Short mmCIF file of C-alpha atoms and ligand atoms in Angstrom, two decimals:
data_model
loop_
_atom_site.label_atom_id
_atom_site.label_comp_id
_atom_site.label_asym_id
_atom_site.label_seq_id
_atom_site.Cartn_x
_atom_site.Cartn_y
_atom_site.Cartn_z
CA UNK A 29 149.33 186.30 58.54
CA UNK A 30 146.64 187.62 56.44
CA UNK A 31 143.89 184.81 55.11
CA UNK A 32 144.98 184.55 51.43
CA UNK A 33 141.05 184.00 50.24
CA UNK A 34 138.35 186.63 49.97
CA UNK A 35 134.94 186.83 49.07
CA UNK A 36 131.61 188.82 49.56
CA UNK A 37 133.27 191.52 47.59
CA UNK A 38 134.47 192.47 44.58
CA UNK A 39 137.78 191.22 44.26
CA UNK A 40 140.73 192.80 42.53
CA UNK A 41 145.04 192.10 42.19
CA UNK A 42 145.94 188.99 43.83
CA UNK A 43 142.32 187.79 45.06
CA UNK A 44 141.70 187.84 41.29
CA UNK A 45 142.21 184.40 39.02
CA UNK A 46 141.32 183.61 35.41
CA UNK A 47 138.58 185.56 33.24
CA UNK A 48 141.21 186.67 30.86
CA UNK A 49 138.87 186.01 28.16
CA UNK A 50 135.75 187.62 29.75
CA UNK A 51 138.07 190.86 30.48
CA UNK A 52 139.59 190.81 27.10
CA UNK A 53 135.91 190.90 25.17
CA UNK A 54 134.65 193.69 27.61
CA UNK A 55 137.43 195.34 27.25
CA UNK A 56 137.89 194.85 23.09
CA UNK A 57 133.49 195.10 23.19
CA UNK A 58 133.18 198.66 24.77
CA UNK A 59 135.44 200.28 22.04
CA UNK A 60 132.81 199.86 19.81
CA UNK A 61 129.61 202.16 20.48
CA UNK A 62 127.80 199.54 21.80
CA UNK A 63 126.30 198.68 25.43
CA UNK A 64 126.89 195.50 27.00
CA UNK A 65 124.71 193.04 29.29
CA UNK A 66 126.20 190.90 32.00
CA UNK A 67 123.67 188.19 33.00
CA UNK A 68 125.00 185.10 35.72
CA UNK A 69 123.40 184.40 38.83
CA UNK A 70 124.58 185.81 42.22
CA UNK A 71 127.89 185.90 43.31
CA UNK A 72 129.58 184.55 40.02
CA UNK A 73 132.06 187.54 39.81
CA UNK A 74 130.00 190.03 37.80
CA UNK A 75 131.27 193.02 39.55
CA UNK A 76 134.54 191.78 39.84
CA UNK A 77 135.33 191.23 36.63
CA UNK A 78 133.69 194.24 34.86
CA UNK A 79 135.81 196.43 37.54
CA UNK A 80 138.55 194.83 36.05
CA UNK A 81 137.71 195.61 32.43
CA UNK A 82 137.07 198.85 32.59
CA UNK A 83 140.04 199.78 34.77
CA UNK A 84 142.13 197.72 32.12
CA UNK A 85 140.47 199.69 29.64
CA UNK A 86 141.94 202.81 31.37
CA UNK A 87 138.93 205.18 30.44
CA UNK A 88 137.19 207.22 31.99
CA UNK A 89 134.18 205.24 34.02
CA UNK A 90 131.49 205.61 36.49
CA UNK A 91 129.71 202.87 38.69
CA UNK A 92 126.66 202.78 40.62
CA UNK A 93 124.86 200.12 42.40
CA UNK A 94 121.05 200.57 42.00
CA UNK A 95 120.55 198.53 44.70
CA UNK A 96 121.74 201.42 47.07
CA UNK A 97 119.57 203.48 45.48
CA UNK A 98 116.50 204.59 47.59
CA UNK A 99 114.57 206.62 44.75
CA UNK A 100 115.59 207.62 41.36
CA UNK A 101 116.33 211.40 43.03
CA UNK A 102 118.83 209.32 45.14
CA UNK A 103 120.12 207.43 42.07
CA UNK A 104 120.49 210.85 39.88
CA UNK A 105 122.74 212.40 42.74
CA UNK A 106 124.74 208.96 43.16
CA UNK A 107 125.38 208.82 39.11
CA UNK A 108 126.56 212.70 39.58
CA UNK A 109 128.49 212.41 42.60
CA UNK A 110 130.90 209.37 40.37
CA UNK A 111 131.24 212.16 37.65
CA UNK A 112 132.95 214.55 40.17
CA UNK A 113 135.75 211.73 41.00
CA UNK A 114 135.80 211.81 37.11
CA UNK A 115 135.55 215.74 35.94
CA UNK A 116 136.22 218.51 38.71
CA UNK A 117 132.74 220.33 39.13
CA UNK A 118 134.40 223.47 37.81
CA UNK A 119 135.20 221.83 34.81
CA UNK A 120 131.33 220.46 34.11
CA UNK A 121 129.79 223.53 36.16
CA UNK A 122 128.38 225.42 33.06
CA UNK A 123 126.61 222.15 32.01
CA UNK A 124 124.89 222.39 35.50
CA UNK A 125 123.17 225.51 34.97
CA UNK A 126 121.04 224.34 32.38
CA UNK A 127 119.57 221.64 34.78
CA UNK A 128 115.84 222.23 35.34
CA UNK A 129 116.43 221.49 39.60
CA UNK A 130 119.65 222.63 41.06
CA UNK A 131 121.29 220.13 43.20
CA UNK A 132 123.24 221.20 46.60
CA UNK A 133 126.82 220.19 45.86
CA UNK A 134 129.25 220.57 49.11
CA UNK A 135 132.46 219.27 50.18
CA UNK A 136 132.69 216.35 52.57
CA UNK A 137 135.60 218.09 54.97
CA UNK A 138 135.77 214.55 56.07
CA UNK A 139 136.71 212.46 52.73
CA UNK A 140 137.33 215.57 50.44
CA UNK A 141 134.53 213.97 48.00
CA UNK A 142 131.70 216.00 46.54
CA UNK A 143 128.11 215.34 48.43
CA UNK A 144 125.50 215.82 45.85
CA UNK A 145 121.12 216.16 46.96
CA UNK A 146 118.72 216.99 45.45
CA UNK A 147 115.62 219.06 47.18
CA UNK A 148 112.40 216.13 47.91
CA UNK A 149 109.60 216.19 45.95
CA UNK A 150 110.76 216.58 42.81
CA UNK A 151 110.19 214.04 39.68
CA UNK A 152 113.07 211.88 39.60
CA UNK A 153 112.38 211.47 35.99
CA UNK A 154 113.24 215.65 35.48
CA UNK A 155 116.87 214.97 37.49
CA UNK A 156 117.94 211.39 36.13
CA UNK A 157 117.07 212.90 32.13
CA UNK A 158 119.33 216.24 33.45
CA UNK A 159 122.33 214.30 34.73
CA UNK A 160 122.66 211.65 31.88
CA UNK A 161 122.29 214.86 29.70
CA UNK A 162 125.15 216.30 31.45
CA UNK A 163 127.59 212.85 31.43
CA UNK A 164 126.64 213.14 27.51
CA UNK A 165 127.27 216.49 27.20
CA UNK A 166 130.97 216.17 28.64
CA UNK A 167 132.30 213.51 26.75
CA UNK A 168 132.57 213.03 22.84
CA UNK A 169 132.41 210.06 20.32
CA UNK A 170 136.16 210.14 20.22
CA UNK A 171 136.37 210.00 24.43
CA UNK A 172 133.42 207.68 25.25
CA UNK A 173 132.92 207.71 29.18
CA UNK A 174 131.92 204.06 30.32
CA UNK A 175 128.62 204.04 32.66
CA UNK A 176 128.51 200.80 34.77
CA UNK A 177 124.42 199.98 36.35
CA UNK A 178 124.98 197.44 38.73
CA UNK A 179 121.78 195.15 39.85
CA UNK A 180 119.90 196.88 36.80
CA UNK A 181 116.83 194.64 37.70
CA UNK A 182 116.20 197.58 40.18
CA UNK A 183 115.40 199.70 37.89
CA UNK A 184 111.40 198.07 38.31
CA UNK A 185 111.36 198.86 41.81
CA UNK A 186 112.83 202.33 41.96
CA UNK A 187 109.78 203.66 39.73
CA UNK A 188 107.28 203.28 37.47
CA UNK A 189 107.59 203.03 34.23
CA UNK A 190 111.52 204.34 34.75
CA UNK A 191 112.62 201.50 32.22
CA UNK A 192 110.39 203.20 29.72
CA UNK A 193 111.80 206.87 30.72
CA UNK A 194 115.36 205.56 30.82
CA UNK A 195 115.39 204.10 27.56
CA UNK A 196 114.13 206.45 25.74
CA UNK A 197 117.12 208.96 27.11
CA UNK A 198 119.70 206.62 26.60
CA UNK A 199 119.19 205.26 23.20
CA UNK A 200 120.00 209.02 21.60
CA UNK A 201 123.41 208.68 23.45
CA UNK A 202 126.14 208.44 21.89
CA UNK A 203 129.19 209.24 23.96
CA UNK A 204 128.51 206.84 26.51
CA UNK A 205 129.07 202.82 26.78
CA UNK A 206 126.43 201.27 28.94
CA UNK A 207 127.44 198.42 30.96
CA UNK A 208 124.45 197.00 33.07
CA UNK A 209 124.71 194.48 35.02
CA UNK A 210 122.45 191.84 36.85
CA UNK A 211 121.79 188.86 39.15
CA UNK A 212 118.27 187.88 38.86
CA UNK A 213 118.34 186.03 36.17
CA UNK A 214 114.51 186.06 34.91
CA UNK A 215 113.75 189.24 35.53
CA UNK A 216 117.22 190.58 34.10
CA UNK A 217 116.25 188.39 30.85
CA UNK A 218 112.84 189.94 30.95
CA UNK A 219 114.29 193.21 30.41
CA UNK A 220 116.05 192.09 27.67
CA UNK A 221 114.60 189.78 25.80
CA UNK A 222 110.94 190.26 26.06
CA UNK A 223 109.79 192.27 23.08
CA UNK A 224 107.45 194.38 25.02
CA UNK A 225 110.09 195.67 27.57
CA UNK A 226 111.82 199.04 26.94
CA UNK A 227 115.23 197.74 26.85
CA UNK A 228 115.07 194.91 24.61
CA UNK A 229 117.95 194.10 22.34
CA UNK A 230 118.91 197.10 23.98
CA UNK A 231 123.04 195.78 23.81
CA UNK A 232 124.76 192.54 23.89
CA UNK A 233 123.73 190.06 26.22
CA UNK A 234 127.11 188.09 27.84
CA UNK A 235 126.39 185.24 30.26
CA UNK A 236 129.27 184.79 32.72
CA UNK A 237 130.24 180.94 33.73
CA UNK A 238 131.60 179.69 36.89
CA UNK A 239 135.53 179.96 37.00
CA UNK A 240 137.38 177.02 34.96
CA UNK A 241 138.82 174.00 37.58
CA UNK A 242 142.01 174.44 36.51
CA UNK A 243 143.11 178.14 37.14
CA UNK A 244 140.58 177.82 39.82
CA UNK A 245 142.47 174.69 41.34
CA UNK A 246 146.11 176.37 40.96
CA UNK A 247 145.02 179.42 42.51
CA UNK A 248 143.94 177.63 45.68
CA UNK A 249 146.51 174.69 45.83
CA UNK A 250 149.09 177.72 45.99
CA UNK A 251 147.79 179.41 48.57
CA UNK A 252 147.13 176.71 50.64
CA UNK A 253 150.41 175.03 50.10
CA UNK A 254 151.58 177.56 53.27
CA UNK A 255 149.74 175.45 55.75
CA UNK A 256 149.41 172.19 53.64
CA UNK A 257 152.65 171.56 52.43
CA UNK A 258 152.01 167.93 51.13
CA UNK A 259 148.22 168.11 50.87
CA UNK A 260 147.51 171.11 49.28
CA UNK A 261 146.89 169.98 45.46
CA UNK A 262 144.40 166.90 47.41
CA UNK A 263 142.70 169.71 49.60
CA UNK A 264 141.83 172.06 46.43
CA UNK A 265 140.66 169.29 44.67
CA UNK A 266 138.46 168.63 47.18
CA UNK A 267 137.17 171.75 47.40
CA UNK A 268 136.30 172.45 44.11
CA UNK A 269 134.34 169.10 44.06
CA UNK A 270 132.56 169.95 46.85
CA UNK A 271 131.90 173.65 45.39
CA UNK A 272 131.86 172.61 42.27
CA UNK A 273 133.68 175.47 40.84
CA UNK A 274 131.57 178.18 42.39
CA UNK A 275 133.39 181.48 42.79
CA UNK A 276 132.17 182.98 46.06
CA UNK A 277 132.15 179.49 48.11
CA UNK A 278 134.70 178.02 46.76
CA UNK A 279 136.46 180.89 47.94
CA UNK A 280 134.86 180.88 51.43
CA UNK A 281 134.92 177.21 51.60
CA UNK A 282 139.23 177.75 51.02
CA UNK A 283 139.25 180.72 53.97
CA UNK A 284 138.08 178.02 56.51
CA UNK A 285 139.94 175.83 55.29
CA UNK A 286 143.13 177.90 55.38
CA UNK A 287 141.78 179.15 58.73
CA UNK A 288 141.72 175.69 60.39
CA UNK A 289 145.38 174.77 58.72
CA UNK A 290 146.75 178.19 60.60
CA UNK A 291 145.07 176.98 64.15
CA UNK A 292 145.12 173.25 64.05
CA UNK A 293 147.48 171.96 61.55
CA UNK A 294 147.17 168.64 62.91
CA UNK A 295 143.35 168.20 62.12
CA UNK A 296 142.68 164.92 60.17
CA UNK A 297 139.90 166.09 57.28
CA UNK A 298 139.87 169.78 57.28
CA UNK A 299 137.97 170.28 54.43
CA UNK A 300 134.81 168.31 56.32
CA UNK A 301 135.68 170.54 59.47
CA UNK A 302 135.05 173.83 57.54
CA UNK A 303 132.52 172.49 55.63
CA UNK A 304 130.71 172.03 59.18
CA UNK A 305 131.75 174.78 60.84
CA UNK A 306 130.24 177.19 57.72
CA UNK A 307 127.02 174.76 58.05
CA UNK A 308 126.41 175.46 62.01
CA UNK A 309 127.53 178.96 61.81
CA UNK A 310 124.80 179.51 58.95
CA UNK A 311 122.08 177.15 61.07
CA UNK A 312 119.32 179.33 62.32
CA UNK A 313 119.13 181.45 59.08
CA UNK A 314 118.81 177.99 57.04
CA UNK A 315 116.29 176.83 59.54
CA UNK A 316 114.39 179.89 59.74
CA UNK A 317 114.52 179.81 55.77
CA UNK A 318 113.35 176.35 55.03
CA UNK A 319 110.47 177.18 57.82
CA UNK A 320 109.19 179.94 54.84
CA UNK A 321 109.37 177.44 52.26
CA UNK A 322 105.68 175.60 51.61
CA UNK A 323 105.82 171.76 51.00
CA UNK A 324 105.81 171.52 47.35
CA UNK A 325 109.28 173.50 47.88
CA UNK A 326 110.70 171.17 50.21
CA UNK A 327 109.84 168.38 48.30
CA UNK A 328 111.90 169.94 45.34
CA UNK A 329 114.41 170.82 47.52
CA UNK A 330 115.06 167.63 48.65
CA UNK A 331 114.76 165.70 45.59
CA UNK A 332 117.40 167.55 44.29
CA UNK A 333 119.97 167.74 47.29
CA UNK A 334 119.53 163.71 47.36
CA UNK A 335 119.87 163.67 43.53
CA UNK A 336 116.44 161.64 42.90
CA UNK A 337 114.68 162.37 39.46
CA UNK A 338 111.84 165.30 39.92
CA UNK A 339 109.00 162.88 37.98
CA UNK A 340 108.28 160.79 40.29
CA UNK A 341 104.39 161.22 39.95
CA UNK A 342 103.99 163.12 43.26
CA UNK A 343 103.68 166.36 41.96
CA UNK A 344 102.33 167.05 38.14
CA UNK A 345 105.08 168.42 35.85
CA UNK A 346 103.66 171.58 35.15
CA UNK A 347 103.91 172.43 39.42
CA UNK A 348 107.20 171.29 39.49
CA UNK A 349 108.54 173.52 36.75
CA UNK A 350 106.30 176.25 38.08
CA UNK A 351 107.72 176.21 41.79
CA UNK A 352 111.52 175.33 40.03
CA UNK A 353 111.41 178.89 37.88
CA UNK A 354 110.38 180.83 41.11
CA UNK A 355 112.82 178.98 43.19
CA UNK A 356 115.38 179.81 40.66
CA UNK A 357 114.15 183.46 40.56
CA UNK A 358 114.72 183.47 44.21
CA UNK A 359 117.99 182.43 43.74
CA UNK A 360 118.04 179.20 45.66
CA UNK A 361 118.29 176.98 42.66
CA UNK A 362 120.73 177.89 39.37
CA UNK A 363 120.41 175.89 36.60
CA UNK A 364 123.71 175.25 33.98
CA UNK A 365 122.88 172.38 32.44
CA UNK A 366 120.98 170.87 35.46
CA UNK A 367 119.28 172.44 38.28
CA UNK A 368 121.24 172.35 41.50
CA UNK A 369 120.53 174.27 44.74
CA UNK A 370 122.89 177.56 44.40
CA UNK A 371 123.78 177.22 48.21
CA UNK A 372 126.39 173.86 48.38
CA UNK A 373 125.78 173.94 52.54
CA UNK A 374 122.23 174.75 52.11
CA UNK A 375 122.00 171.37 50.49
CA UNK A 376 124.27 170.26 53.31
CA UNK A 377 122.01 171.43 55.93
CA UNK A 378 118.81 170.11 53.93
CA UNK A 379 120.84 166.81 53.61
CA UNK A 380 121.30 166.11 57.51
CA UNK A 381 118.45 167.47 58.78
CA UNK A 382 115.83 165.92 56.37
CA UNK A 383 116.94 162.10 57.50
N1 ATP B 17 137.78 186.07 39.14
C1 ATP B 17 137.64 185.68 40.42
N2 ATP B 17 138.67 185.09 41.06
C2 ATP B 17 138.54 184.67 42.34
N3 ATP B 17 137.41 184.79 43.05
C3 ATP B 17 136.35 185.37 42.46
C4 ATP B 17 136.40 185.85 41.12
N4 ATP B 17 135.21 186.38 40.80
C5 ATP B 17 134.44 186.24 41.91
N5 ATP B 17 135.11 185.63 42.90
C6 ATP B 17 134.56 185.31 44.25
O1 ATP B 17 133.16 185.53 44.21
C7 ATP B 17 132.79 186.60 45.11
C8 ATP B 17 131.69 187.43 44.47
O2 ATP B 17 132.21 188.22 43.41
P1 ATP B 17 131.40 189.47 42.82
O3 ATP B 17 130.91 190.31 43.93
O4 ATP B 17 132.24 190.08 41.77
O5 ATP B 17 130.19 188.67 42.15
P2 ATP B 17 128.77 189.20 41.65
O6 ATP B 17 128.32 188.25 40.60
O7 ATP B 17 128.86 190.63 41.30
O8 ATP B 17 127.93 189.00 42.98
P3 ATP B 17 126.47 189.62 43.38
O9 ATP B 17 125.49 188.75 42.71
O10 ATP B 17 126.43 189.47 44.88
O11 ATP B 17 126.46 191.03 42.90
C9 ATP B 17 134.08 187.35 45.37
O12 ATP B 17 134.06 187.98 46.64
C10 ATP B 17 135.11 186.24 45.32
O13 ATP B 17 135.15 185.51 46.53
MG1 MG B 18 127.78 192.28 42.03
#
């Protein structure tokens, strides 16, 4: 029997629970000629539930990840290579001819999809300007075609000054809803809300929230109930306390669980067997992480895995909240309305090996 729980990827159908607002406002939001931010730290179901939007939405879409992006030559062939699954090259093929650097377009006889390169050395800047041009150019106001940029907050690595370049093409758009997407949370609001960047106020800025306990709870009890049949509604619970609503380890957290129900039905506490099964499994790559971390870290790290206040006069207030905004642009530590390390068997590990 297949494990009912997924995560790591974007999840779709059954794997898929609550969000109906979230998907109902990007849905309604990208009807009007607007672009749209999605800001939430990692793994909080950004990608999942802006794949579900815009295949609601039934338009016509692209996505690419910028984060498999090597160079913005590389990005500008990945952007045209989604508008072949979209528009049949002979239907856009007259657009191509006015592009400044012809790309090689063949056939993959493997997968039957379009390979798209472009010849090295030339500015990225030229291409990117020539295919957004073209994804313009072959839609109208009346058929906007959605454009999803996932992990945006590449966009500072892939070049210089490309945020500059980018914006300036995309703001005289107008058949094309931008939906960009990101994880790190200070630089993505850097981008956005720092007058001096390119792209601020560029389009709305949504937040996304960790999933509500009570869907969240009903989709696991369920699914659990196959190899729990009396404990299931105690073991979600459970779960979700220890997870605290998370999306992605809740998730993983329920697929060990599940996982230990299938094998060893019998076990007394599953949900502490999991817990220290994910915990071991993860060991040396915790270890070899909290090895990197210098000792003002730890010491934050610790304070708030054990729960004990931050001003404690060790450290002064202005290095605590220096190392916490890294830490949390790292992506070790989220804040909601308290900061909490992001990882709930990082702080596990932290917790029994800091005695
Ligand atoms: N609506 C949902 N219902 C159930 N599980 C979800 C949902 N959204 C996210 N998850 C869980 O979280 C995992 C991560 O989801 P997703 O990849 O969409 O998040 P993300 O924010 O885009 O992550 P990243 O920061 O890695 O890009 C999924 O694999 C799944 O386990
Ligand atoms: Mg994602």
């Amino acid at each position: 029997m297949e494990n009912p729980f997924k995560f790591g990827t974007i999840v779709e159908e059954e794997y898929f629970t609550d969000r109906v607002q979230e998907v109902a406002y990007i849905e309604q939001f990208i009807q009007s000629a607007n672009h749209l931010v999605l800001i939430s730290p990692r793994r909080f179901g950004k990608s999942s539930v802006v794949a579900k939007a815009v295949k609601q939405s039934g338009r016509k879409n692209i996505t690419v990840n910028l984060q498999q992006a090597t160079s913005v030559s590389d990005l500008s062939a990945k952007l045209l290579k989604e508008l072949f699954k979209v528009h049949p090259l002979e239907r856009v093929r007259h657009l191509i001819t006015h592009f400044r650097v012809i790309p090689t377009i063949s056939t993959n006889p493997l997968t039957g999809s379009m390979d798209v390169s472009f010849q090295p050395g030339v500015d990225g800047i030229v291409l990117i300007e020539d295919v957004l041009t073209l994804i313009e150019k072959a839609h109208s106001e009346q058929d906007r075609i959605i454009v999803v940029l996932d992990e945006f907050q590449e966009i500072r690595d892939l070049a210089p000054k490309l945020d500059k370049q980018l914006r300036s093409i995309m703001q005289k758009q107008k058949n094309i809803n931008y939906i960009l997407l990101g994880s790190q949370e200070s630089m993505m609001t850097d981008i956005f809300e720092d007058k001096k960047s390119p792209f601020y106020h560029f389009g709305e800025l949504m937040r996304l929230g960790k999933l509500p306990h009570e869907d969240f709870h009903q989709y696991l009890s369920e699914r659990l109930a196959n190899c729990f049949v009396e404990t299931h509604e105690e073991l979600a619970d459970r779960i979700l306390d220890y997870t605290d609503c998370h999306p992605y380890y809740s998730q993983q957290l329920a697929a060990n669980v599940w996982q230990i129900g299938m094998l060893q039905p019998s076990t007394s506490d599953p949900v502490q067997k999991a817990i220290d099964y994910i915990v071991t499994t993860h060991g040396l790559d915790y270890e070899r992480l909290w090895m990197n971390f210098n000792r003002t870290n730890k010491w934050i790290l610790q304070r708030l895995v054990s729960n004990k206040p931050l001003q404690s006069g060790e450290y002064r207030t202005s290095t605590i909240y220096s190392a916490l905004k890294r830490l949390k642009k790292d992506g070790y530590v989220i804040y909601s309305d308290h900061y909490e390390l992001e990882d709930p068997f990082f702080k596990e590990w932290i917790l029994t090996n800091n005695k």
